[in-house]
Coordinates of C-alpha atoms in Angstrom, one line a residue:
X1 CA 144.0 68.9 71.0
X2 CA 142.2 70.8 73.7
X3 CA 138.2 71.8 74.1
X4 CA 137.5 74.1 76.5
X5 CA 140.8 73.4 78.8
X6 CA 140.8 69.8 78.5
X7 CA 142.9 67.8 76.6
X8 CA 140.5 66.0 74.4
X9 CA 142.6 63.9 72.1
X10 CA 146.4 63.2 71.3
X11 CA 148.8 62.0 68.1
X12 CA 151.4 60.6 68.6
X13 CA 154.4 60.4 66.5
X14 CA 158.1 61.1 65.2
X15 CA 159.8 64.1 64.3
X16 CA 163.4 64.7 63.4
X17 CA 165.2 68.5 63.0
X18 CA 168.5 68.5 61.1
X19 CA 171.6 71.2 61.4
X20 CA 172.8 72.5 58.2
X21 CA 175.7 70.3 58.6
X22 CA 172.7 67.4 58.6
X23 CA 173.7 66.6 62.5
X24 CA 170.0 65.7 64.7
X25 CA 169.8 68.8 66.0
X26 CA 166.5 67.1 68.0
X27 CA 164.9 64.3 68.4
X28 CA 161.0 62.1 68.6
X29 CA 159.6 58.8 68.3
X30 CA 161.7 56.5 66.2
X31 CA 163.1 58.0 63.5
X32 CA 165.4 54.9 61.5
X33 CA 162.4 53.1 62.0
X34 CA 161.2 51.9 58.3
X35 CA 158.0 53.5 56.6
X36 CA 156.1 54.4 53.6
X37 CA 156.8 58.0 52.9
X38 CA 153.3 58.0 50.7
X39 CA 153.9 61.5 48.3
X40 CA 156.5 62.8 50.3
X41 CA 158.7 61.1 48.0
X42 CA 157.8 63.0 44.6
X43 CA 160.0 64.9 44.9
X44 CA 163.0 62.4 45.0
X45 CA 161.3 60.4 42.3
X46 CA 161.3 63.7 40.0
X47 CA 164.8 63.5 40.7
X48 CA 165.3 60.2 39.9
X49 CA 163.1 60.6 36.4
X50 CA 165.4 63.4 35.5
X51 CA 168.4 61.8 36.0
X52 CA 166.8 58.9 33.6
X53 CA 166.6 61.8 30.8
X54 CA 163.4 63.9 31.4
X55 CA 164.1 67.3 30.4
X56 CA 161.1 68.9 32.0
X57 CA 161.7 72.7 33.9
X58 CA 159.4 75.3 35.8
X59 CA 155.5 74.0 36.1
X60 CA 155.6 71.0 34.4
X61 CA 158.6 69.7 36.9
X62 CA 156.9 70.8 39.8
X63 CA 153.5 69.3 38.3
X64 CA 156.2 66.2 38.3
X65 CA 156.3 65.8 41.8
X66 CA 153.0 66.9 43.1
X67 CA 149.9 65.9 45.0
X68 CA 147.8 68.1 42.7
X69 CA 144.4 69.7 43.4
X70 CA 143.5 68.6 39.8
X71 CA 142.8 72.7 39.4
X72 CA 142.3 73.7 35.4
X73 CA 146.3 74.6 34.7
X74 CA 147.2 71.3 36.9
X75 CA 145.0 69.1 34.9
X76 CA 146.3 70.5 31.5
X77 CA 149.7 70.4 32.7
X78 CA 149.6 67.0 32.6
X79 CA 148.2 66.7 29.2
X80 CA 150.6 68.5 28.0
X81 CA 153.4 66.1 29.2
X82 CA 151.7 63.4 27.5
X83 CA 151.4 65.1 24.3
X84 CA 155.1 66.0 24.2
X85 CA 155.9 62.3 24.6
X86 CA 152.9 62.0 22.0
X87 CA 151.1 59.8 24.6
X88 CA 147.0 60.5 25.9
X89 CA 145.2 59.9 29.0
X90 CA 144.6 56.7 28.0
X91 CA 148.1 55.7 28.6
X92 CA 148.5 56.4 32.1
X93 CA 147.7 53.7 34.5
X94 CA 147.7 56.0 37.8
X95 CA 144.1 54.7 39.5
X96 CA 140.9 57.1 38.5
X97 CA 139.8 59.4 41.5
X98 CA 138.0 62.3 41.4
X99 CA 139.8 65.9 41.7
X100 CA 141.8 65.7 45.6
X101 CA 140.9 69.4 45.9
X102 CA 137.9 69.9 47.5
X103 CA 136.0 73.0 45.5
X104 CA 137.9 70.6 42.2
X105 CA 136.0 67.7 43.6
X106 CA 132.7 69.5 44.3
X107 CA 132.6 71.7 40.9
X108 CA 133.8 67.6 39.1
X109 CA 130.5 66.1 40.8
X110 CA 128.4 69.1 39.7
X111 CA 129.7 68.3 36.2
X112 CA 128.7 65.1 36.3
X113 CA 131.9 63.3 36.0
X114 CA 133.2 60.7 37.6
X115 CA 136.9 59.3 38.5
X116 CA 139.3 59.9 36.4
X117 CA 142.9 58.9 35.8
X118 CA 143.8 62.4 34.7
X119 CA 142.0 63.8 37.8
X120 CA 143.9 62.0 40.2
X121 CA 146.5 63.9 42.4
X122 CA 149.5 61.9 40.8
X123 CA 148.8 62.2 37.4
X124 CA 151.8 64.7 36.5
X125 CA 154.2 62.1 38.2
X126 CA 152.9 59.5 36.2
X127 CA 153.0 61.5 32.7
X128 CA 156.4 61.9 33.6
X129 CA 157.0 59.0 34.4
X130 CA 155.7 57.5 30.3
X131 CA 157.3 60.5 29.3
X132 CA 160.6 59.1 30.4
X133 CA 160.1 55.6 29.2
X134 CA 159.4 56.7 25.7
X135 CA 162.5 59.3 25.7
X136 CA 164.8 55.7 26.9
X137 CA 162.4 53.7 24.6
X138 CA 161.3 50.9 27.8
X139 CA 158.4 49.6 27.6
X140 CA 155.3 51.6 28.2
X141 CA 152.3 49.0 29.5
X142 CA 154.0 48.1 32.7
X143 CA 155.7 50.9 33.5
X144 CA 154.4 50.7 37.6
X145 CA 155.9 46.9 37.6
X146 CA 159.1 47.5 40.6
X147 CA 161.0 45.2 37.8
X148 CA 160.7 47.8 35.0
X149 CA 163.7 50.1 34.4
X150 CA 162.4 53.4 35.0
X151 CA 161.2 52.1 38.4
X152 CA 164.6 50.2 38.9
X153 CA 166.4 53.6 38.1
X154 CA 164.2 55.5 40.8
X155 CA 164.6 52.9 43.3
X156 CA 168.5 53.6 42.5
X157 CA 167.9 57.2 43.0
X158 CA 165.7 57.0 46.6
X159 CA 168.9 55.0 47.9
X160 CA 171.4 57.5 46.6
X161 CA 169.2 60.5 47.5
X162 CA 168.4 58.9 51.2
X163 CA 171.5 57.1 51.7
X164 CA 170.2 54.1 52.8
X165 CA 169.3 50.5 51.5
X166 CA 165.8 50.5 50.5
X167 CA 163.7 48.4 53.6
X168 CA 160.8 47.6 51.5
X169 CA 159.0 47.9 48.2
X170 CA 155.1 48.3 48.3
X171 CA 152.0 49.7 45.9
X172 CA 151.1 53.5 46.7
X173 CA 147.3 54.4 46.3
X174 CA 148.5 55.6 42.8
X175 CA 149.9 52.7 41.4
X176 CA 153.2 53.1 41.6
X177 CA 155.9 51.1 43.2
X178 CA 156.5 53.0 46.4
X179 CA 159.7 52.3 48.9
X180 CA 160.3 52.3 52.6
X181 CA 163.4 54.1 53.9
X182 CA 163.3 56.2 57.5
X183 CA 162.0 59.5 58.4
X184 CA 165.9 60.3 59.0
X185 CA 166.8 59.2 55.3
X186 CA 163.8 60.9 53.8
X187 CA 164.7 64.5 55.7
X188 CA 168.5 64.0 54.9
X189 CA 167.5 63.2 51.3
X190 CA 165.0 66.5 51.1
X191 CA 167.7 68.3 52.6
X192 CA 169.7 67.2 49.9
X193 CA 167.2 69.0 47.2
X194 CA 167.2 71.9 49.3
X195 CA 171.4 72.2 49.3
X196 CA 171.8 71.2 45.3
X197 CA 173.2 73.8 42.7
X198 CA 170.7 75.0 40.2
X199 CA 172.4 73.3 37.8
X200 CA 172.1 69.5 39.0
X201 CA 168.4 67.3 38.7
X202 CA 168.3 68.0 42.7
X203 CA 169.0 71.8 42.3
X204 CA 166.1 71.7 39.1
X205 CA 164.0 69.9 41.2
X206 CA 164.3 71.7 44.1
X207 CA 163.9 75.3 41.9
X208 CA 160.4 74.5 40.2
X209 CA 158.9 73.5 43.0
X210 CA 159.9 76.5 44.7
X211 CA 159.1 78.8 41.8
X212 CA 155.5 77.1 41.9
X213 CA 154.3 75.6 44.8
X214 CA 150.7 75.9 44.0
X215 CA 151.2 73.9 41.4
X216 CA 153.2 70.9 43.0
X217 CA 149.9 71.2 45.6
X218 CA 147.2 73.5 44.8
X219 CA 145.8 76.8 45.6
X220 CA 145.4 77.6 49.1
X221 CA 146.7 74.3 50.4
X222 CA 149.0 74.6 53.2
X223 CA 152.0 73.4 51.7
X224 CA 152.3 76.0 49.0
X225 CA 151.4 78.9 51.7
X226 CA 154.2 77.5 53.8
X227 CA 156.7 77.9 51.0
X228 CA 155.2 81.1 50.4
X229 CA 156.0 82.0 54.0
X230 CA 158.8 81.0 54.7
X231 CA 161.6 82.3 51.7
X232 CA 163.9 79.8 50.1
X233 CA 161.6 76.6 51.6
X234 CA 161.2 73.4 50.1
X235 CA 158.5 71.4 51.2
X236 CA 156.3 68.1 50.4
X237 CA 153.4 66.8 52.2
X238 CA 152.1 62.8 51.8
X239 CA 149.3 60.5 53.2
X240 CA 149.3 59.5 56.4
X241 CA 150.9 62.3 58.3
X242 CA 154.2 62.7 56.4
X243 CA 155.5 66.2 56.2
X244 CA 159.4 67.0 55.1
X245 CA 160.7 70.6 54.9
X246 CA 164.4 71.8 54.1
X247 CA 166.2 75.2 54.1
X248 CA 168.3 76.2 51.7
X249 CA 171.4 76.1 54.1
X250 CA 170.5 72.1 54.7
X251 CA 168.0 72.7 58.1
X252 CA 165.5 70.6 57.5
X253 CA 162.8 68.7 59.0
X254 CA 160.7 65.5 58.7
X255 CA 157.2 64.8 60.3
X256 CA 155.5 61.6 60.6
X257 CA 152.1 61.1 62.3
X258 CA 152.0 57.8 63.7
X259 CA 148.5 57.3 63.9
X260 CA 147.9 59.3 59.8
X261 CA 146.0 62.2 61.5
X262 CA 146.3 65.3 58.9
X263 CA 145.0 67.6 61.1
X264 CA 148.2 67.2 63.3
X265 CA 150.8 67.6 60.6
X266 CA 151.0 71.3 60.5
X267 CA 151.0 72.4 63.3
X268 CA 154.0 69.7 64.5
X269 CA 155.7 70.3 60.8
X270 CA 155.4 74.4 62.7
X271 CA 157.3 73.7 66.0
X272 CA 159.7 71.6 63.9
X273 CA 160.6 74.4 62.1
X274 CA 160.7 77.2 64.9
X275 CA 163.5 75.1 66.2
X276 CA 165.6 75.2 63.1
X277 CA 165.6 78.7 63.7
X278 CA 162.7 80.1 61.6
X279 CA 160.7 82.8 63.0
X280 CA 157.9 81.7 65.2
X281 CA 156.1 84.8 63.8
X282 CA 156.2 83.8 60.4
X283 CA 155.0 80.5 61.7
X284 CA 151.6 81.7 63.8
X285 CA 149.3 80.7 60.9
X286 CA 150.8 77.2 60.8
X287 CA 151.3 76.6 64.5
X288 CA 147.8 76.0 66.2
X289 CA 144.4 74.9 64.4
X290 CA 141.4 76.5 65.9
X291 CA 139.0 73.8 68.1
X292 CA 135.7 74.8 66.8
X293 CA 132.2 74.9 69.1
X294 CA 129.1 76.5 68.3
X295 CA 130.9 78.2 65.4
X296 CA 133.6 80.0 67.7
X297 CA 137.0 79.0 68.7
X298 CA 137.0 77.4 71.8
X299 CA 140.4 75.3 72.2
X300 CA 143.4 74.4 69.4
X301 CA 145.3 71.8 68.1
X302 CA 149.1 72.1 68.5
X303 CA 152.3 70.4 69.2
X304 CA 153.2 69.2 72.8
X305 CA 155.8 67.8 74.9
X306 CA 159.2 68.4 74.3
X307 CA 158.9 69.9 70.6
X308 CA 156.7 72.7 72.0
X309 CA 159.2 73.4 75.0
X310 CA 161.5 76.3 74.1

């Protein structure tokens, strides 16, 4: 990040860029290194749910794996998954949190409301995910517990989809079970979706959330205007810096901030991209955020080092 032509503060972190034969086409940081993907992984746990037997297309699978603004349509989205497994809010077990959308969260406090399990930005994922146990008739109470079947079958489907032994099982801010793998496995595994025939759980997958990324993020967020850029893309964002991106052809990339920085995300997610070949044009909007001083632009935030060199 530089003010003024000084640099005034640095991430750090690890990037990886794929081929379409899924070669490492380049390089940064540690990428076999072990780590929590955070929401980055919805989409390979919408996978995993459908292979289990949910039968969900278009919005609602996209509303599957997203990190959702908790906008009006997102919100009844996921009420509508619980009523077609003739469930309610009261059966999800995701942790209350206000809306994660900013003008959501503002408009929820001027409501008067307070955290919700429904408002939460995983609250489609986790209607799917008591969607699927009733449809396979497990257990519905602990359906988070790592021991249950529906999260044994998706810790079955990360390994397959990443193709690597799982390093670690942990609690994500949600609730759910969440699993370490590397930021390699996680971009081969995205890549992976990106590749699949529209007729498999990946290809599905990988279709609604395409067809739909506002709703598998939310209006305006820069995930869903990067799909929207950039033709055939599928992309996830999660906590703590994570960004993964894949071409249809299998190019992909995977982002991981090391110190959780947002603000540095997008802009490295950018330059990772321009070197799989997409245009650096189409990329401006992504590639440098404005440093702000007395209301006027006076620096940016971008990448550095040997990502930014041509």
């Amino acid at each position: 990040m530089v003010r003024g032509g000084i640099v005034e503060g640095v991430h750090h972190g690890s990037v990886v860029v794929l081929a379409a034969d899924g070669s490492v086409e380049f390089r940064a940081g540690d990428i076999e290194a072990a780590f929590y993907p955070r929401s980055a992984l919805k989409p390979l746990q919408a996978v995993a749910l459908r292979r289990a037997g949910l039968e969900l297309d278009g919005e609602l699978l996209a509303l599957t794996a997203a990190s959702h603004s908790g906008e009006a349509r997102q919100l009844s989205g996921a009420r509508h998954i619980l009523r077609l497994a003739g469930l309610a809010e009261d059966d999800l077990h995701n942790t209350p949190d206000l809306p994660y959308g900013a003008e959501q969260r503002e408009e929820w406090l001027r409501r008067g409301l307070g955290p919700t399990r429904l408002a939460q930005n995983c609250s489609g994922k986790h209607a799917a995910m008591l969607m699927t146990a009733r449809l396979r008739d497990w257990p519905l109470p602990d359906y988070l517990d790592p021991g249950h079947p529906l999260q044994r079958a998706v810790a079955e489907s990360v390994a397959d989809l990443t193709g690597q032994e799982l390093a670690g099982v942990s609690v994500d801010g949600c609730g759910a079970p969440l699993f370490a793998v590397s930021l390699h496995g996680l971009t081969r595994a995205v890549a992976r979706l990106a590749t699949a025939a529209p007729d498999t759980h990946e290809g599905r997958v990988a279709q609604a959330m395409r067809e739909h990324p506002e709703m598998a993020s939310g209006t305006g967020r820069d995930v869903a205007r990067l799909m929207r850029a950039v033709p055939g893309l599928l992309a996830k964002d999660g906590f703590e810096g994570v960004q993964v991106a894949a071409l249809p052809d299998g190019r992909a990339v995977g982002v991981k901030i090391a110190d959780g920085a947002d603000r540095a995300r997008m802009p490295v997610t950018a330059a990772a991209l321009a070197r799989c070949g997409v245009d650096p044009a189409v990329l401006a909007g992504f590639a440098a955020t404005p440093v702000i001083g007395g209301g006027a632009a006076v620096g940016s935030l971008r990448a550095a080092g040997a990502l930014a060199a041509s």
